[in-house]
Amino acid sequence: MSTALTSVVFQALLVVAVVGNVFLHSPRGSNNRLSESNRYLQNNRRLFNSQNGNQGGYNAGYMSFYSESLLELQWSTSQGCGAPDNGITCQLILQYMCDTLGGAGIRDGATTSTVMISAGDDFATGRHESAGFYMDCQARDRNARLFTADQPLDGNTAVYTRQNTNGERFGFECPEERDYYP
C-alpha cells in the first residue's frame, strides 16, 4: 500500500461522527424555549443553537433551589450511550453557570426575540453570555486546525465553523466553542 493511501486510510479512521441529543428533565432544561404555547420553538436563535429540530425542552416554569441542598439530575439521550461491550461509548458533560450579578448576567428574558448586540442590557431578552463575549469570539481568528470537512467557510473568525459556515448568530454563543468542545 502506498504511503499516500496509508495516510488517507489512517486519517479516515481518526474521524469520528458524533450524533446525539441530550434532554435535561430535572432541573428543567429550556432547550432554548421560553413561553411558546406548544412544543415548537418560535425562535431557534434566541439563546444558543440547540440543534434539536426546534422541539424539546420545557416552557417557562420557575424553580427555586436552596444553597447547600442536593440537586438530582435527570436526562435522556436520543442516540444511545451504551456499555463498552456493544461498541458505543460516550461522555456527558454538564455545563452550568451561576449569576453572581443579581440578574445582570444570565436571564430567561420575557420575549422570544434574539438579544441584539447593541441592546445587550435589554432585560426583556434572554442571555447566557455577554455581548462582549460574543464580540471577542467574532474578532478572534478561528482555530484553523479544527476539522471543517468539505465545508467552505464564509470567514476566518471563531464564528465560522463546519456547522455554522455563514457565521449565523445564536444569542451571544460562540459557535467555535459550541461545535468543537471539549
Tab-separated table of N, CA and C in Angstrom:
chain	number	residue	atom	x	y	z
A	1	MET	N	0.854	-1.170	0.000
A	1	MET	CA	0.000	0.000	0.000
A	1	MET	C	0.898	1.230	0.000
A	2	SER	N	0.574	2.214	-0.835
A	2	SER	CA	1.403	3.408	-0.938
A	2	SER	C	1.295	4.242	0.336
A	3	THR	N	2.298	5.084	0.551
A	3	THR	CA	2.315	5.948	1.727
A	3	THR	C	1.128	6.902	1.719
A	4	ALA	N	0.809	7.448	0.542
A	4	ALA	CA	-0.317	8.386	0.437
A	4	ALA	C	-1.632	7.703	0.785
A	5	LEU	N	-1.842	6.475	0.268
A	5	LEU	CA	-3.066	5.745	0.554
A	5	LEU	C	-3.144	5.372	2.029
A	6	THR	N	-2.028	4.952	2.606
A	6	THR	CA	-1.978	4.623	4.030
A	6	THR	C	-2.358	5.844	4.860
A	7	SER	N	-1.853	7.005	4.461
A	7	SER	CA	-2.151	8.240	5.178
A	7	SER	C	-3.638	8.563	5.112
A	8	VAL	N	-4.249	8.404	3.949
A	8	VAL	CA	-5.679	8.683	3.784
A	8	VAL	C	-6.513	7.732	4.637
A	9	VAL	N	-6.178	6.447	4.635
A	9	VAL	CA	-6.911	5.457	5.430
A	9	VAL	C	-6.774	5.771	6.913
A	10	PHE	N	-5.558	6.107	7.351
A	10	PHE	CA	-5.326	6.430	8.750
A	10	PHE	C	-6.140	7.659	9.165
A	11	GLN	N	-6.137	8.703	8.329
A	11	GLN	CA	-6.898	9.905	8.649
A	11	GLN	C	-8.394	9.620	8.681
A	12	ALA	N	-8.862	8.762	7.793
A	12	ALA	CA	-10.288	8.401	7.779
A	12	ALA	C	-10.678	7.687	9.066
A	13	LEU	N	-9.763	6.879	9.605
A	13	LEU	CA	-10.048	6.163	10.848
A	13	LEU	C	-10.097	7.103	12.045
A	14	LEU	N	-9.430	8.248	11.945
A	14	LEU	CA	-9.418	9.198	13.045
A	14	LEU	C	-10.706	10.012	13.140
A	15	VAL	N	-11.432	10.109	12.043
A	15	VAL	CA	-12.665	10.893	12.019
A	15	VAL	C	-13.777	10.100	12.710
A	16	VAL	N	-14.374	10.691	13.712
A	16	VAL	CA	-15.438	10.031	14.455
A	16	VAL	C	-16.684	10.901	14.365
A	17	ALA	N	-17.778	10.333	13.956
A	17	ALA	CA	-19.030	11.078	13.878
A	17	ALA	C	-19.707	11.071	15.235
A	18	VAL	N	-20.154	12.216	15.666
A	18	VAL	CA	-20.851	12.337	16.931
A	18	VAL	C	-22.268	12.820	16.641
A	19	VAL	N	-23.233	12.012	17.001
A	19	VAL	CA	-24.628	12.382	16.786
A	19	VAL	C	-25.374	12.064	18.073
A	20	GLY	N	-26.047	13.040	18.614
A	20	GLY	CA	-26.800	12.757	19.816
A	20	GLY	C	-27.448	14.006	20.365
A	21	ASN	N	-28.538	13.826	21.043
A	21	ASN	CA	-29.221	14.915	21.723
A	21	ASN	C	-29.406	14.508	23.167
A	22	VAL	N	-29.219	15.447	24.066
A	22	VAL	CA	-29.452	15.219	25.486
A	22	VAL	C	-30.560	16.158	25.919
A	23	PHE	N	-31.550	15.608	26.586
A	23	PHE	CA	-32.668	16.405	27.070
A	23	PHE	C	-32.649	16.390	28.594
A	24	LEU	N	-32.505	17.560	29.181
A	24	LEU	CA	-32.440	17.704	30.628
A	24	LEU	C	-33.854	17.813	31.184
A	25	HIS	N	-34.206	16.920	32.107
A	25	HIS	CA	-35.553	16.898	32.691
A	25	HIS	C	-35.584	17.513	34.086
A	26	SER	N	-34.567	17.270	34.874
A	26	SER	CA	-34.512	17.837	36.215
A	26	SER	C	-33.079	18.206	36.542
A	27	PRO	N	-32.804	19.486	36.795
A	27	PRO	CA	-33.752	20.584	36.717
A	27	PRO	C	-34.173	20.806	35.268
A	28	ARG	N	-35.285	21.471	35.063
A	28	ARG	CA	-35.824	21.649	33.724
A	28	ARG	C	-34.806	22.312	32.804
A	29	GLY	N	-34.618	21.731	31.636
A	29	GLY	CA	-33.757	22.319	30.623
A	29	GLY	C	-34.602	23.081	29.628
A	30	SER	N	-34.231	24.314	29.342
A	30	SER	CA	-35.055	25.150	28.459
A	30	SER	C	-34.969	24.703	27.016
A	31	ASN	N	-33.830	24.205	26.612
A	31	ASN	CA	-33.593	23.845	25.224
A	31	ASN	C	-33.970	25.005	24.311
A	32	ASN	N	-33.693	26.234	24.808
A	32	ASN	CA	-33.881	27.466	24.045
A	32	ASN	C	-35.323	27.940	24.020
A	33	ARG	N	-36.170	27.402	24.874
A	33	ARG	CA	-37.586	27.779	24.872
A	33	ARG	C	-37.888	28.751	25.995
A	34	LEU	N	-39.017	29.454	25.854
A	34	LEU	CA	-39.434	30.387	26.892
A	34	LEU	C	-40.924	30.263	27.165
A	35	SER	N	-41.748	30.817	26.287
A	35	SER	CA	-43.184	30.863	26.575
A	35	SER	C	-44.022	30.427	25.378
A	36	GLU	N	-43.506	29.535	24.587
A	36	GLU	CA	-44.270	29.059	23.437
A	36	GLU	C	-45.550	28.371	23.902
A	37	SER	N	-46.586	28.468	23.109
A	37	SER	CA	-47.868	27.885	23.509
A	37	SER	C	-47.974	26.411	23.123
A	38	ASN	N	-46.985	25.895	22.409
A	38	ASN	CA	-46.973	24.476	22.055
A	38	ASN	C	-45.534	23.967	22.126
A	39	ARG	N	-45.249	22.780	21.618
A	39	ARG	CA	-43.921	22.190	21.757
A	39	ARG	C	-42.908	22.693	20.729
A	40	TYR	N	-43.339	23.528	19.787
A	40	TYR	CA	-42.426	24.006	18.747
A	40	TYR	C	-41.797	25.337	19.138
A	41	LEU	N	-40.538	25.429	18.933
A	41	LEU	CA	-39.756	26.606	19.261
A	41	LEU	C	-40.082	27.749	18.300
A	42	GLN	N	-40.312	28.944	18.821
A	42	GLN	CA	-40.613	30.099	17.971
A	42	GLN	C	-39.358	30.729	17.391
A	43	ASN	N	-38.242	30.688	18.111
A	43	ASN	CA	-37.007	31.340	17.663
A	43	ASN	C	-35.821	30.476	18.057
A	44	ASN	N	-35.275	29.724	17.106
A	44	ASN	CA	-34.169	28.824	17.445
A	44	ASN	C	-32.841	29.562	17.591
A	45	ARG	N	-32.836	30.880	17.428
A	45	ARG	CA	-31.616	31.662	17.596
A	45	ARG	C	-31.651	32.492	18.876
A	46	ARG	N	-32.629	32.262	19.741
A	46	ARG	CA	-32.842	33.099	20.920
A	46	ARG	C	-31.634	33.145	21.855
A	47	LEU	N	-31.138	32.008	22.309
A	47	LEU	CA	-30.037	31.972	23.269
A	47	LEU	C	-28.822	31.194	22.764
A	48	PHE	N	-29.064	30.078	22.074
A	48	PHE	CA	-27.979	29.204	21.634
A	48	PHE	C	-28.508	28.288	20.543
A	49	ASN	N	-27.623	27.571	19.889
A	49	ASN	CA	-28.021	26.635	18.845
A	49	ASN	C	-28.192	25.258	19.471
A	50	SER	N	-29.425	24.876	19.756
A	50	SER	CA	-29.675	23.596	20.425
A	50	SER	C	-29.604	22.414	19.471
A	51	GLN	N	-29.672	22.633	18.175
A	51	GLN	CA	-29.561	21.590	17.159
A	51	GLN	C	-30.510	20.423	17.427
A	52	ASN	N	-31.750	20.733	17.784
A	52	ASN	CA	-32.688	19.671	18.138
A	52	ASN	C	-33.960	19.683	17.299
A	53	GLY	N	-33.929	20.304	16.129
A	53	GLY	CA	-35.126	20.319	15.293
A	53	GLY	C	-36.228	21.193	15.833
A	54	ASN	N	-35.874	22.177	16.661
A	54	ASN	CA	-36.835	23.152	17.200
A	54	ASN	C	-37.891	22.536	18.108
A	55	GLN	N	-37.569	21.427	18.750
A	55	GLN	CA	-38.502	20.809	19.687
A	55	GLN	C	-37.759	20.441	20.957
A	56	GLY	N	-38.494	20.046	21.955
A	56	GLY	CA	-37.889	19.589	23.198
A	56	GLY	C	-37.789	20.696	24.222
A	57	GLY	N	-37.363	20.347	25.415
A	57	GLY	CA	-37.237	21.312	26.489
A	57	GLY	C	-38.566	21.585	27.159
A	58	TYR	N	-38.550	22.569	28.033
A	58	TYR	CA	-39.739	22.920	28.810
A	58	TYR	C	-40.045	24.393	28.624
A	59	ASN	N	-41.323	24.737	28.605
A	59	ASN	CA	-41.709	26.142	28.569
A	59	ASN	C	-41.432	26.759	29.930
A	60	ALA	N	-41.643	28.065	30.022
A	60	ALA	CA	-41.354	28.787	31.255
A	60	ALA	C	-42.019	28.113	32.443
A	61	GLY	N	-41.297	28.029	33.473
A	61	GLY	CA	-41.765	27.461	34.728
A	61	GLY	C	-40.617	27.638	35.695
A	62	TYR	N	-40.800	28.442	36.686
A	62	TYR	CA	-39.673	28.807	37.523
A	62	TYR	C	-39.517	27.840	38.684
A	63	MET	N	-38.282	27.553	39.002
A	63	MET	CA	-37.953	26.638	40.087
A	63	MET	C	-36.977	27.348	41.006
A	64	SER	N	-37.033	27.039	42.278
A	64	SER	CA	-36.117	27.636	43.245
A	64	SER	C	-35.284	26.536	43.874
A	65	PHE	N	-34.028	26.846	44.114
A	65	PHE	CA	-33.123	25.910	44.771
A	65	PHE	C	-32.453	26.644	45.922
A	66	TYR	N	-32.127	25.906	46.950
A	66	TYR	CA	-31.518	26.493	48.133
A	66	TYR	C	-30.051	26.098	48.202
A	67	SER	N	-29.220	27.017	48.676
A	67	SER	CA	-27.791	26.716	48.787
A	67	SER	C	-27.587	25.533	49.723
A	68	GLU	N	-26.599	24.748	49.414
A	68	GLU	CA	-26.193	23.551	50.164
A	68	GLU	C	-27.217	22.420	50.115
A	69	SER	N	-28.224	22.530	49.246
A	69	SER	CA	-29.167	21.419	49.088
A	69	SER	C	-28.654	20.505	47.978
A	70	LEU	N	-29.153	19.291	47.933
A	70	LEU	CA	-28.780	18.352	46.888
A	70	LEU	C	-29.708	18.526	45.696
A	71	LEU	N	-29.144	18.436	44.526
A	71	LEU	CA	-29.915	18.610	43.305
A	71	LEU	C	-29.828	17.324	42.493
A	72	GLU	N	-30.966	16.691	42.279
A	72	GLU	CA	-30.999	15.471	41.481
A	72	GLU	C	-31.063	15.837	40.000
A	73	LEU	N	-30.220	15.203	39.198
A	73	LEU	CA	-30.200	15.442	37.762
A	73	LEU	C	-30.859	14.271	37.051
A	74	GLN	N	-31.719	14.570	36.078
A	74	GLN	CA	-32.345	13.548	35.244
A	74	GLN	C	-32.277	14.014	33.803
A	75	TRP	N	-31.871	13.109	32.909
A	75	TRP	CA	-31.804	13.444	31.498
A	75	TRP	C	-32.074	12.201	30.667
A	76	SER	N	-32.323	12.417	29.398
A	76	SER	CA	-32.438	11.302	28.463
A	76	SER	C	-31.605	11.641	27.232
A	77	THR	N	-31.135	10.609	26.558
A	77	THR	CA	-30.368	10.785	25.328
A	77	THR	C	-31.117	10.088	24.204
A	78	SER	N	-31.033	10.640	23.008
A	78	SER	CA	-31.815	10.071	21.912
A	78	SER	C	-31.018	9.140	21.004
A	79	GLN	N	-29.700	9.146	21.083
A	79	GLN	CA	-28.926	8.301	20.185
A	79	GLN	C	-28.144	7.197	20.886
A	80	GLY	N	-28.286	7.038	22.131
A	80	GLY	CA	-27.629	5.936	22.826
A	80	GLY	C	-26.345	6.341	23.501
A	81	CYS	N	-26.073	5.669	24.571
A	81	CYS	CA	-24.871	5.889	25.343
A	81	CYS	C	-24.679	4.578	26.097
A	82	GLY	N	-24.068	3.619	25.422
A	82	GLY	CA	-24.103	2.258	25.933
A	82	GLY	C	-22.850	1.780	26.627
A	83	ALA	N	-22.864	0.511	26.916
A	83	ALA	CA	-21.750	-0.147	27.579
A	83	ALA	C	-20.629	-0.408	26.565
A	84	PRO	N	-19.372	-0.435	27.023
A	84	PRO	CA	-18.245	-0.642	26.103
A	84	PRO	C	-18.339	-1.938	25.304
A	85	ASP	N	-18.998	-2.976	25.827
A	85	ASP	CA	-19.044	-4.249	25.105
A	85	ASP	C	-19.918	-4.190	23.849
A	86	ASN	N	-20.773	-3.174	23.707
A	86	ASN	CA	-21.549	-3.063	22.480
A	86	ASN	C	-20.963	-2.042	21.510
A	87	GLY	N	-19.788	-1.506	21.831
A	87	GLY	CA	-19.086	-0.612	20.924
A	87	GLY	C	-19.537	0.830	20.980
A	88	ILE	N	-20.443	1.174	21.872
A	88	ILE	CA	-20.902	2.562	21.988
A	88	ILE	C	-20.370	3.128	23.295
A	89	THR	N	-19.597	4.170	23.183
A	89	THR	CA	-19.126	4.857	24.383
A	89	THR	C	-19.426	6.343	24.210
A	90	CYS	N	-19.578	7.031	25.297
A	90	CYS	CA	-19.859	8.457	25.211
A	90	CYS	C	-19.469	9.139	26.513
A	91	GLN	N	-19.483	10.449	26.451
A	91	GLN	CA	-19.286	11.288	27.629
A	91	GLN	C	-20.431	12.285	27.675
A	92	LEU	N	-21.001	12.483	28.826
A	92	LEU	CA	-21.992	13.532	29.024
A	92	LEU	C	-21.321	14.597	29.873
A	93	ILE	N	-21.264	15.798	29.351
A	93	ILE	CA	-20.584	16.890	30.030
A	93	ILE	C	-21.632	17.910	30.441
A	94	LEU	N	-21.744	18.149	31.726
A	94	LEU	CA	-22.713	19.098	32.243
A	94	LEU	C	-22.023	20.444	32.413
A	95	GLN	N	-22.503	21.446	31.701
A	95	GLN	CA	-22.011	22.803	31.848
A	95	GLN	C	-23.092	23.606	32.550
A	96	TYR	N	-22.709	24.413	33.501
A	96	TYR	CA	-23.693	25.224	34.187
A	96	TYR	C	-23.059	26.557	34.563
A	97	MET	N	-23.903	27.513	34.849
A	97	MET	CA	-23.437	28.841	35.240
A	97	MET	C	-24.263	29.324	36.414
A	98	CYS	N	-23.668	30.189	37.184
A	98	CYS	CA	-24.381	30.863	38.261
A	98	CYS	C	-24.317	32.355	37.992
A	99	ASP	N	-25.379	33.057	38.299
A	99	ASP	CA	-25.405	34.503	38.107
A	99	ASP	C	-25.075	35.172	39.422
A	100	THR	N	-23.892	35.750	39.491
A	100	THR	CA	-23.478	36.460	40.703
A	100	THR	C	-23.712	37.965	40.559
A	101	LEU	N	-24.358	38.362	39.468
A	101	LEU	CA	-24.568	39.785	39.200
A	101	LEU	C	-26.007	40.217	39.488
A	102	GLY	N	-26.748	39.429	40.234
A	102	GLY	CA	-28.104	39.802	40.611
A	102	GLY	C	-29.050	39.981	39.435
A	103	GLY	N	-28.955	39.115	38.424
A	103	GLY	CA	-29.833	39.193	37.267
A	103	GLY	C	-29.252	39.955	36.087
A	104	ALA	N	-28.104	40.598	36.268
A	104	ALA	CA	-27.496	41.363	35.169
A	104	ALA	C	-26.747	40.451	34.209
A	105	GLY	N	-26.520	39.214	34.591
A	105	GLY	CA	-25.791	38.278	33.742
A	105	GLY	C	-26.740	37.341	33.016
A	106	ILE	N	-26.954	36.167	33.568
A	106	ILE	CA	-27.822	35.157	32.969
A	106	ILE	C	-29.277	35.542	33.223
A	107	ARG	N	-30.110	35.366	32.186
A	107	ARG	CA	-31.534	35.641	32.396
A	107	ARG	C	-32.360	34.942	31.325
A	108	ASP	N	-33.597	34.600	31.673
A	108	ASP	CA	-34.527	33.976	30.739
A	108	ASP	C	-35.103	34.980	29.763
A	109	GLY	N	-35.335	36.192	30.219
A	109	GLY	CA	-35.985	37.197	29.389
A	109	GLY	C	-37.491	37.040	29.431
A	110	ALA	N	-38.176	37.931	28.741
A	110	ALA	CA	-39.632	37.908	28.711
A	110	ALA	C	-40.171	37.761	27.295
A	111	THR	N	-39.297	37.823	26.281
A	111	THR	CA	-39.719	37.659	24.894
A	111	THR	C	-38.893	36.555	24.249
A	112	THR	N	-39.345	36.063	23.121
A	112	THR	CA	-38.585	35.041	22.402
A	112	THR	C	-37.658	35.662	21.358
A	113	SER	N	-37.480	36.969	21.405
A	113	SER	CA	-36.582	37.655	20.469
A	113	SER	C	-35.125	37.325	20.793
A	114	THR	N	-34.280	37.364	19.772
A	114	THR	CA	-32.842	37.213	19.967
A	114	THR	C	-32.282	38.531	20.475
A	115	VAL	N	-31.442	38.480	21.490
A	115	VAL	CA	-30.844	39.691	22.040
A	115	VAL	C	-29.975	40.357	20.976
A	116	MET	N	-30.095	41.657	20.850
A	116	MET	CA	-29.306	42.414	19.882
A	116	MET	C	-27.994	42.832	20.535
A	117	ILE	N	-26.926	42.866	19.756
A	117	ILE	CA	-25.622	43.253	20.302
A	117	ILE	C	-25.680	44.663	20.860
A	118	SER	N	-26.373	45.557	20.182
A	118	SER	CA	-26.462	46.948	20.640
A	118	SER	C	-27.360	47.108	21.866
A	119	ALA	N	-28.133	46.074	22.197
A	119	ALA	CA	-29.059	46.146	23.333
A	119	ALA	C	-28.793	45.003	24.297
A	120	GLY	N	-27.531	44.743	24.575
A	120	GLY	CA	-27.159	43.631	25.438
A	120	GLY	C	-27.707	43.710	26.843
A	121	ASP	N	-28.062	44.911	27.280
A	121	ASP	CA	-28.596	45.065	28.626
A	121	ASP	C	-30.114	45.163	28.645
A	122	ASP	N	-30.761	44.773	27.560
A	122	ASP	CA	-32.225	44.778	27.479
A	122	ASP	C	-32.747	43.559	28.235
A	123	PHE	N	-33.341	43.781	29.389
A	123	PHE	CA	-33.771	42.678	30.240
A	123	PHE	C	-34.971	41.917	29.687
A	124	ALA	N	-35.592	42.418	28.622
A	124	ALA	CA	-36.710	41.701	28.010
A	124	ALA	C	-36.223	40.469	27.245
A	125	THR	N	-34.974	40.473	26.814
A	125	THR	CA	-34.429	39.340	26.055
A	125	THR	C	-33.578	38.466	26.955
A	126	GLY	N	-33.550	37.172	26.657
A	126	GLY	CA	-32.748	36.243	27.422
A	126	GLY	C	-31.273	36.381	27.088
A	127	ARG	N	-30.431	35.899	27.994
A	127	ARG	CA	-28.995	35.993	27.753
A	127	ARG	C	-28.255	34.945	28.582
A	128	HIS	N	-27.347	34.214	27.922
A	128	HIS	CA	-26.466	33.273	28.618
A	128	HIS	C	-25.033	33.759	28.635
A	129	GLU	N	-24.673	34.577	27.662
A	129	GLU	CA	-23.326	35.137	27.562
A	129	GLU	C	-23.466	36.639	27.375
A	130	SER	N	-22.385	37.364	27.556
A	130	SER	CA	-22.428	38.815	27.375
A	130	SER	C	-22.151	39.185	25.921
A	131	ALA	N	-22.533	40.402	25.539
A	131	ALA	CA	-22.236	40.897	24.192
A	131	ALA	C	-20.724	40.941	23.987
A	132	GLY	N	-19.986	41.312	25.019
A	132	GLY	CA	-18.521	41.354	24.924
A	132	GLY	C	-17.927	39.987	24.620
A	133	PHE	N	-18.503	38.944	25.219
A	133	PHE	CA	-18.036	37.576	24.961
A	133	PHE	C	-18.196	37.232	23.486
A	134	TYR	N	-19.368	37.553	22.916
A	134	TYR	CA	-19.608	37.257	21.506
A	134	TYR	C	-18.700	38.105	20.608
A	135	MET	N	-18.535	39.366	20.940
A	135	MET	CA	-17.700	40.238	20.115
A	135	MET	C	-16.241	39.781	20.129
A	136	ASP	N	-15.773	39.257	21.261
A	136	ASP	CA	-14.417	38.678	21.312
A	136	ASP	C	-14.327	37.473	20.379
A	137	CYS	N	-15.367	36.647	20.378
A	137	CYS	CA	-15.419	35.471	19.502
A	137	CYS	C	-15.411	35.898	18.039
A	138	GLN	N	-16.184	36.940	17.742
A	138	GLN	CA	-16.299	37.439	16.377
A	138	GLN	C	-14.987	38.047	15.877
A	139	ALA	N	-14.170	38.574	16.782
A	139	ALA	CA	-12.904	39.211	16.408
A	139	ALA	C	-11.733	38.225	16.395
A	140	ARG	N	-11.871	37.104	17.112
A	140	ARG	CA	-10.772	36.141	17.265
A	140	ARG	C	-10.622	35.272	16.016
A	141	ASP	N	-9.386	35.075	15.560
A	141	ASP	CA	-9.147	34.151	14.446
A	141	ASP	C	-9.622	32.766	14.836
A	142	ARG	N	-10.237	32.082	13.908
A	142	ARG	CA	-10.673	30.720	14.179
A	142	ARG	C	-9.459	29.815	14.278
A	143	ASN	N	-9.611	28.704	14.951
A	143	ASN	CA	-8.544	27.710	15.054
A	143	ASN	C	-8.519	26.945	13.730
A	144	ALA	N	-7.566	27.256	12.878
A	144	ALA	CA	-7.506	26.684	11.527
A	144	ALA	C	-7.193	25.193	11.535
A	145	ARG	N	-6.799	24.642	12.690
A	145	ARG	CA	-6.503	23.203	12.768
A	145	ARG	C	-7.740	22.362	13.045
A	146	LEU	N	-8.875	23.006	13.279
A	146	LEU	CA	-10.100	22.254	13.534
A	146	LEU	C	-10.674	21.716	12.235
A	147	PHE	N	-11.312	20.556	12.327
A	147	PHE	CA	-11.859	19.847	11.174
A	147	PHE	C	-13.025	20.615	10.560
A	148	THR	N	-12.968	20.880	9.258
A	148	THR	CA	-14.064	21.556	8.565
A	148	THR	C	-14.662	20.704	7.459
A	149	ALA	N	-14.179	19.468	7.290
A	149	ALA	CA	-14.661	18.563	6.236
A	149	ALA	C	-14.527	19.269	4.899
A	150	ASP	N	-15.561	19.210	4.079
A	150	ASP	CA	-15.520	19.858	2.771
A	150	ASP	C	-16.335	21.150	2.779
A	151	GLN	N	-16.562	21.707	3.968
A	151	GLN	CA	-17.394	22.896	4.097
A	151	GLN	C	-16.567	24.163	3.870
A	152	PRO	N	-16.907	24.954	2.861
A	152	PRO	CA	-16.224	26.235	2.689
A	152	PRO	C	-16.786	27.251	3.684
A	153	LEU	N	-15.920	27.866	4.470
A	153	LEU	CA	-16.359	28.820	5.477
A	153	LEU	C	-16.387	30.221	4.880
A	154	ASP	N	-17.369	31.022	5.292
A	154	ASP	CA	-17.524	32.380	4.768
A	154	ASP	C	-16.619	33.395	5.450
A	155	GLY	N	-15.820	32.967	6.427
A	155	GLY	CA	-14.923	33.879	7.138
A	155	GLY	C	-13.883	33.107	7.916
A	156	ASN	N	-13.006	33.833	8.581
A	156	ASN	CA	-11.900	33.203	9.296
A	156	ASN	C	-11.870	33.532	10.778
A	157	THR	N	-13.021	33.890	11.351
A	157	THR	CA	-13.055	34.115	12.789
A	157	THR	C	-13.774	32.937	13.454
A	158	ALA	N	-13.800	32.949	14.776
A	158	ALA	CA	-14.346	31.823	15.535
A	158	ALA	C	-15.864	31.654	15.389
A	159	VAL	N	-16.547	32.565	14.708
A	159	VAL	CA	-17.986	32.379	14.491
A	159	VAL	C	-18.265	31.496	13.278
A	160	TYR	N	-17.249	31.155	12.498
A	160	TYR	CA	-17.421	30.308	11.313
A	160	TYR	C	-16.892	28.917	11.603
A	161	THR	N	-17.768	27.917	11.498
A	161	THR	CA	-17.381	26.527	11.732
A	161	THR	C	-18.014	25.656	10.645
A	162	ARG	N	-17.666	24.382	10.633
A	162	ARG	CA	-18.241	23.488	9.623
A	162	ARG	C	-19.750	23.330	9.802
A	163	GLN	N	-20.262	23.585	11.008
A	163	GLN	CA	-21.698	23.514	11.256
A	163	GLN	C	-22.363	24.889	11.220
A	164	ASN	N	-21.561	25.917	11.055
A	164	ASN	CA	-22.069	27.288	11.023
A	164	ASN	C	-21.238	28.064	9.999
A	165	THR	N	-21.279	27.612	8.746
A	165	THR	CA	-20.390	28.143	7.704
A	165	THR	C	-20.628	29.616	7.404
A	166	ASN	N	-21.847	30.106	7.632
A	166	ASN	CA	-22.147	31.506	7.316
A	166	ASN	C	-22.018	32.436	8.517
A	167	GLY	N	-21.633	31.919	9.683
A	167	GLY	CA	-21.435	32.751	10.866
A	167	GLY	C	-22.715	33.264	11.495
A	168	GLU	N	-23.828	32.533	11.311
A	168	GLU	CA	-25.109	32.955	11.891
A	168	GLU	C	-24.996	33.040	13.409
A	169	ARG	N	-25.626	34.064	13.992
A	169	ARG	CA	-25.529	34.284	15.437
A	169	ARG	C	-26.712	33.648	16.161
A	170	PHE	N	-26.423	32.945	17.245
A	170	PHE	CA	-27.421	32.335	18.126
A	170	PHE	C	-27.199	32.932	19.513
A	171	GLY	N	-27.995	33.929	19.880
A	171	GLY	CA	-27.760	34.639	21.134
A	171	GLY	C	-26.351	35.210	21.115
A	172	PHE	N	-25.642	35.087	22.228
A	172	PHE	CA	-24.243	35.515	22.287
A	172	PHE	C	-23.306	34.313	22.397
A	173	GLU	N	-23.765	33.161	21.930
A	173	GLU	CA	-22.969	31.934	21.967
A	173	GLU	C	-21.833	32.005	20.940
A	174	CYS	N	-20.669	31.464	21.280
A	174	CYS	CA	-19.537	31.408	20.356
A	174	CYS	C	-19.581	30.066	19.625
A	175	PRO	N	-19.865	30.050	18.311
A	175	PRO	CA	-20.025	28.792	17.576
A	175	PRO	C	-18.818	27.850	17.659
A	176	GLU	N	-17.608	28.387	17.631
A	176	GLU	CA	-16.435	27.510	17.678
A	176	GLU	C	-16.386	26.734	18.988
A	177	GLU	N	-16.731	27.380	20.088
A	177	GLU	CA	-16.750	26.695	21.371
A	177	GLU	C	-17.854	25.642	21.426
A	178	ARG	N	-19.014	25.957	20.842
A	178	ARG	CA	-20.137	25.008	20.841
A	178	ARG	C	-19.813	23.785	19.996
A	179	ASP	N	-19.326	24.000	18.774
A	179	ASP	CA	-19.156	22.908	17.830
A	179	ASP	C	-17.954	22.011	18.103
A	180	TYR	N	-16.966	22.517	18.816
A	180	TYR	CA	-15.741	21.743	18.986
A	180	TYR	C	-15.402	21.420	20.430
A	181	TYR	N	-16.265	21.761	21.385
A	181	TYR	CA	-15.976	21.444	22.791
A	181	TYR	C	-16.081	19.932	23.000
A	182	PRO	N	-15.241	19.316	23.756
A	182	PRO	CA	-14.148	19.846	24.554
A	182	PRO	C	-12.891	19.941	23.780
